[in-house]
Short mmCIF file of C-alpha atoms in Angstrom, two decimals:
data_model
loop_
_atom_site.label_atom_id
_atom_site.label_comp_id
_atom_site.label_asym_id
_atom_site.label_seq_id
_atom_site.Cartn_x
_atom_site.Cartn_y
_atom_site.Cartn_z
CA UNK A 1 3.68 -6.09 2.57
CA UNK A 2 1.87 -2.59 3.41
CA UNK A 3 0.30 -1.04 6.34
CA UNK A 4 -2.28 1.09 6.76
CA UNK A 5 -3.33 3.26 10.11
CA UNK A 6 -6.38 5.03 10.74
CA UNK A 7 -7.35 6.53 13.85
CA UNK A 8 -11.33 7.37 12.68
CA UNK A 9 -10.03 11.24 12.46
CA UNK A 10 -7.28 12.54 9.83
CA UNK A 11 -5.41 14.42 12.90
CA UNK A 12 -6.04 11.25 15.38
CA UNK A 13 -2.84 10.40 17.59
CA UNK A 14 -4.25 6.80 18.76
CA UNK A 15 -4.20 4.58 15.13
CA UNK A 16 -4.76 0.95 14.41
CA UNK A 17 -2.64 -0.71 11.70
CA UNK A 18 -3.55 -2.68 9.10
CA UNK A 19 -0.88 -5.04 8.03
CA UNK A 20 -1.27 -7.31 4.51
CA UNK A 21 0.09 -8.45 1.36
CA UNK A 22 0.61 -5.92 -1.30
CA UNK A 23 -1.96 -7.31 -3.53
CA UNK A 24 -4.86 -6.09 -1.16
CA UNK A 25 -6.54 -3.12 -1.42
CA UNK A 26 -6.34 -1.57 2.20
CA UNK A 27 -8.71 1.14 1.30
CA UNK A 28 -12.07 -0.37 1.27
CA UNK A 29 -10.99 -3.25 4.62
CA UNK A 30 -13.39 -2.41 7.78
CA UNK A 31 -10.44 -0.97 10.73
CA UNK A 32 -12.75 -2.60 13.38
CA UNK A 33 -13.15 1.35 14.66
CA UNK A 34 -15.94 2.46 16.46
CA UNK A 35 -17.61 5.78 18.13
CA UNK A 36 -18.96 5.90 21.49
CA UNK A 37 -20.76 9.01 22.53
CA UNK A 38 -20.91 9.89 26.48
CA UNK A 39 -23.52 12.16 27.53
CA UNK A 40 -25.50 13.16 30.76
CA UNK A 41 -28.57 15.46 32.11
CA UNK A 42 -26.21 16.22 34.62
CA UNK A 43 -24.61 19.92 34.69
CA UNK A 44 -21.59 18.47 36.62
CA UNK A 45 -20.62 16.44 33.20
CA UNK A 46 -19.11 19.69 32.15
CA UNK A 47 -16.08 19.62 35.14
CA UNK A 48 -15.06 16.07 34.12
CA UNK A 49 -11.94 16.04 32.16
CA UNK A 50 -10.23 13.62 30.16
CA UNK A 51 -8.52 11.65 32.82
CA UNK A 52 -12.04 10.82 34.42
CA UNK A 53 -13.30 9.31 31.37
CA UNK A 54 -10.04 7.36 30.85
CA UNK A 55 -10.27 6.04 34.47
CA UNK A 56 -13.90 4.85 34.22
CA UNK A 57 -13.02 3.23 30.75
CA UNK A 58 -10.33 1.37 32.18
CA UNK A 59 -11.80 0.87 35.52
CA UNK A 60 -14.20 -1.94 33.36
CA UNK A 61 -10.67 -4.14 32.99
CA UNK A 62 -10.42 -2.80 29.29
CA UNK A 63 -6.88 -2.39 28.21
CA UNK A 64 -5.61 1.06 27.18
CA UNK A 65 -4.20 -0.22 23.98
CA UNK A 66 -8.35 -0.92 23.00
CA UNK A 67 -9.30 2.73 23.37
CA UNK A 68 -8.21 5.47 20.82
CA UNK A 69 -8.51 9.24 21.32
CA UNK A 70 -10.68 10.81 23.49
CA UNK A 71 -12.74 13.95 22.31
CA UNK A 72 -13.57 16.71 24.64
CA UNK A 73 -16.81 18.17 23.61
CA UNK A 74 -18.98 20.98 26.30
CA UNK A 75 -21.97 18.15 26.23
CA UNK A 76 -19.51 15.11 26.89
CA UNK A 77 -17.40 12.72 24.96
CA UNK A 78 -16.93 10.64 21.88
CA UNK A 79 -14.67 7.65 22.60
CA UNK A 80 -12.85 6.29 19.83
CA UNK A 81 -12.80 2.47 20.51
CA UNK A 82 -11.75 -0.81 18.95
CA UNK A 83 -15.34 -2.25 17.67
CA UNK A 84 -15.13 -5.45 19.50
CA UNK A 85 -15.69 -3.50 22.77
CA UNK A 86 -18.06 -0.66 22.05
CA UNK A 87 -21.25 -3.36 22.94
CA UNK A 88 -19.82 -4.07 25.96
CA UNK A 89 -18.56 -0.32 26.78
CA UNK A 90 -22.21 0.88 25.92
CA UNK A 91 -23.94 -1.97 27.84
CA UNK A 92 -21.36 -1.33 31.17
CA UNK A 93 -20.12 2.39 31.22
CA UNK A 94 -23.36 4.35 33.43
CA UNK A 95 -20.83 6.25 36.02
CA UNK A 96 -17.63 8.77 35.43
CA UNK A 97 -16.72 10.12 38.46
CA UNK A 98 -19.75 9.91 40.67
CA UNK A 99 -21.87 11.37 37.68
CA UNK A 100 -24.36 9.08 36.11
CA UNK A 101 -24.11 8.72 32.12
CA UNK A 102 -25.84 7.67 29.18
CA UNK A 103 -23.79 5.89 26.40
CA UNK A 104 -24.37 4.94 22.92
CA UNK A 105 -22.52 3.79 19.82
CA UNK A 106 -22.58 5.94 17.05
CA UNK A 107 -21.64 6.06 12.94
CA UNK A 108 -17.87 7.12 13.02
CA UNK A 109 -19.38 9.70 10.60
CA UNK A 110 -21.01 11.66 13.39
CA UNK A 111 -17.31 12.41 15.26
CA UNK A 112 -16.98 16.06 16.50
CA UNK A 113 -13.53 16.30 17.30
CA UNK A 114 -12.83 18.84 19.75
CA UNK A 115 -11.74 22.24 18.43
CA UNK A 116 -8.30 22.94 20.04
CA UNK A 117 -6.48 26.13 20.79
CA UNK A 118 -3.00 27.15 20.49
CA UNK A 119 -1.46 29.64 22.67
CA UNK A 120 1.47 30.93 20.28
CA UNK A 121 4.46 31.91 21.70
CA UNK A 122 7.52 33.94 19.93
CA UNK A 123 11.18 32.39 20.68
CA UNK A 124 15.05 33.25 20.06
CA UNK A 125 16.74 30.15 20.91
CA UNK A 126 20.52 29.20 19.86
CA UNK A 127 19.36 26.50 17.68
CA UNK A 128 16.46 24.00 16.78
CA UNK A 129 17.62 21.39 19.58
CA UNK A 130 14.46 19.64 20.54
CA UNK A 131 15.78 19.97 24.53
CA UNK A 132 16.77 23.94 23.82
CA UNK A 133 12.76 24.59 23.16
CA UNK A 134 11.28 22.41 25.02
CA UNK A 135 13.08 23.74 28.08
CA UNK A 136 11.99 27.49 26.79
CA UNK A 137 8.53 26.75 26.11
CA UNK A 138 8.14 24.82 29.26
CA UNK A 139 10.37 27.24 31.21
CA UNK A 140 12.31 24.33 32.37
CA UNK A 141 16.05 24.34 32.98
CA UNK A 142 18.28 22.75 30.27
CA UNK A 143 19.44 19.55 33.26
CA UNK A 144 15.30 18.90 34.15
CA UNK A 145 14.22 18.59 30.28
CA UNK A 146 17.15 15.92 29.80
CA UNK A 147 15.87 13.83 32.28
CA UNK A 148 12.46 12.77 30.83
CA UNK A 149 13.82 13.09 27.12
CA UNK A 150 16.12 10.42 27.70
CA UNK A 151 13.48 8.72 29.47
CA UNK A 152 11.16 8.09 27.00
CA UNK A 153 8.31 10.58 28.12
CA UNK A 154 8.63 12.78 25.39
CA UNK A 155 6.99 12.43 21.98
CA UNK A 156 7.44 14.06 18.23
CA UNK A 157 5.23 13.29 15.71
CA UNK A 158 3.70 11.06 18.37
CA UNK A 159 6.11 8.84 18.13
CA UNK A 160 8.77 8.22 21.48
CA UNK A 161 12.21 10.33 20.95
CA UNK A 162 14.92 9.61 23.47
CA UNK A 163 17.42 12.38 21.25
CA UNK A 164 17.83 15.87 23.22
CA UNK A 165 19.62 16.78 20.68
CA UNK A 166 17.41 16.39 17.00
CA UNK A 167 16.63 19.28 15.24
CA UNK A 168 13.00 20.55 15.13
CA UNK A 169 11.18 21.84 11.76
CA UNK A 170 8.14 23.51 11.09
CA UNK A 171 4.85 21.34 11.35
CA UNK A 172 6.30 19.22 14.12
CA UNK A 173 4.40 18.54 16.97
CA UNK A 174 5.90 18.05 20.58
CA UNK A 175 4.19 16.19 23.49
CA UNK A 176 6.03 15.89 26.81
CA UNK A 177 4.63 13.83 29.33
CA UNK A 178 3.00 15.90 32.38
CA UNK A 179 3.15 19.07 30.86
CA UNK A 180 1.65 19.05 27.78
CA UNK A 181 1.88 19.27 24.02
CA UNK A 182 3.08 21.97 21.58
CA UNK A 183 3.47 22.94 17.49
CA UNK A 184 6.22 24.50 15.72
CA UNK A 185 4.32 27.12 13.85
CA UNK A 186 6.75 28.59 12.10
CA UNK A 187 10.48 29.33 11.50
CA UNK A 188 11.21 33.13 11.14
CA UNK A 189 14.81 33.16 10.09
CA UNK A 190 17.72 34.11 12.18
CA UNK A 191 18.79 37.04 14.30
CA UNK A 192 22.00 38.94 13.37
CA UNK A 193 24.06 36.86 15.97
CA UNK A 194 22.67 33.73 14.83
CA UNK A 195 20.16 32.88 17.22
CA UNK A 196 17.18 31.14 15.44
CA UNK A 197 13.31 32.77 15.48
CA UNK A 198 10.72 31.02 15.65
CA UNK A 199 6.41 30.91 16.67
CA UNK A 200 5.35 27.84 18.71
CA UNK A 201 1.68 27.36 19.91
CA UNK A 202 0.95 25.77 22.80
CA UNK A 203 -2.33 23.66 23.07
CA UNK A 204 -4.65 24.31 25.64
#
């Protein structure tokens, strides 16, 4: 067997998988992916976030595992969505959050992910503990990071980790639930007393 997961953007977090026999060639099968673009006349479009959008998606009895990720653009949205819904999405969604929209499915080719930006940070921590910097960059005592960690509301790589204690490397990217995501830039080396240097960026 083999898998395949595509998201409709390289850097997507959302993916569907593709599962078949070996023999297939996974690169030319149709993901059932599609590209819905929310816009609106209205200047109040620009103080919706992406929890409005989410809400009004849902709020048609759509399941959150049909929708992929969500695009902030200054002019409105693009909606990554399993294809078998982006008729009925573009025939139903006309309202986010009391402002009226226009919505249209467009060529996945047109996506304009949203640009994001890091606000990069400079740590000494004891050691690469992915509860040590979490609880610096969050500012969070040691005891309060534990909790959601073990949880399951914390994410590396996008995928669930219930370990306080694995070891972070560069590249690896670090969502915890209600506060946010961040990126290990860079490892700088140590300190003279061991302590471990290192550039995160937080997105914003």
């Amino acid at each position: 067997m083999q898998v395949r997961f595509e998201g409709g953007h390289p850097d997507a977090e959302r993916k569907r998988a593709l599962v078949a026999p070996d023999y297939r060639v996974l690169e030319d099968e149709d993901m059932g992916i599609s590209l819905i673009g929310i816009g609106s006349l209205d200047e109040k479009l620009s103080e919706l976030d992406h929890g409005d959008y989410m809400g009004a998606i849902l709020g048609l009895g759509i399941k959150r595992e049909k929708i992929g990720d969500i695009y902030v653009r200054e002019d409105g949205r693009h909606v990554l969505v399993a294809s078998e819904i982006a008729d009925f999405i573009r025939l139903h969604l006309n309202q986010v959050h009391r402002v009226h929209v226009q919505t249209e499915v467009l060529p996945l080719d047109k996506l304009e992910p949203a640009g994001q930006k890091l606000e990069e940070m400079n740590l000494t921590v004891a050691s690469l503990r992915l509860d040590g910097i979490v609880s610096d960059v969050y500012r969070l005592s040691r005891a309060k990071v534990l909790i959601p960690i073990k949880a399951g509301r914390c994410k590396v790589n996008w995928k669930q980790e219930e370990d306080p204690s694995k070891s972070l490397k560069e590249g690896d990217v670090v969502s915890l639930k209600g506060f946010g995501r961040f990126k290990v830039l860079e490892l700088e080396g140590q300190t003279k007393k061991g302590r471990f240097r290192l550039k995160v960026g937080k997105f914003v």
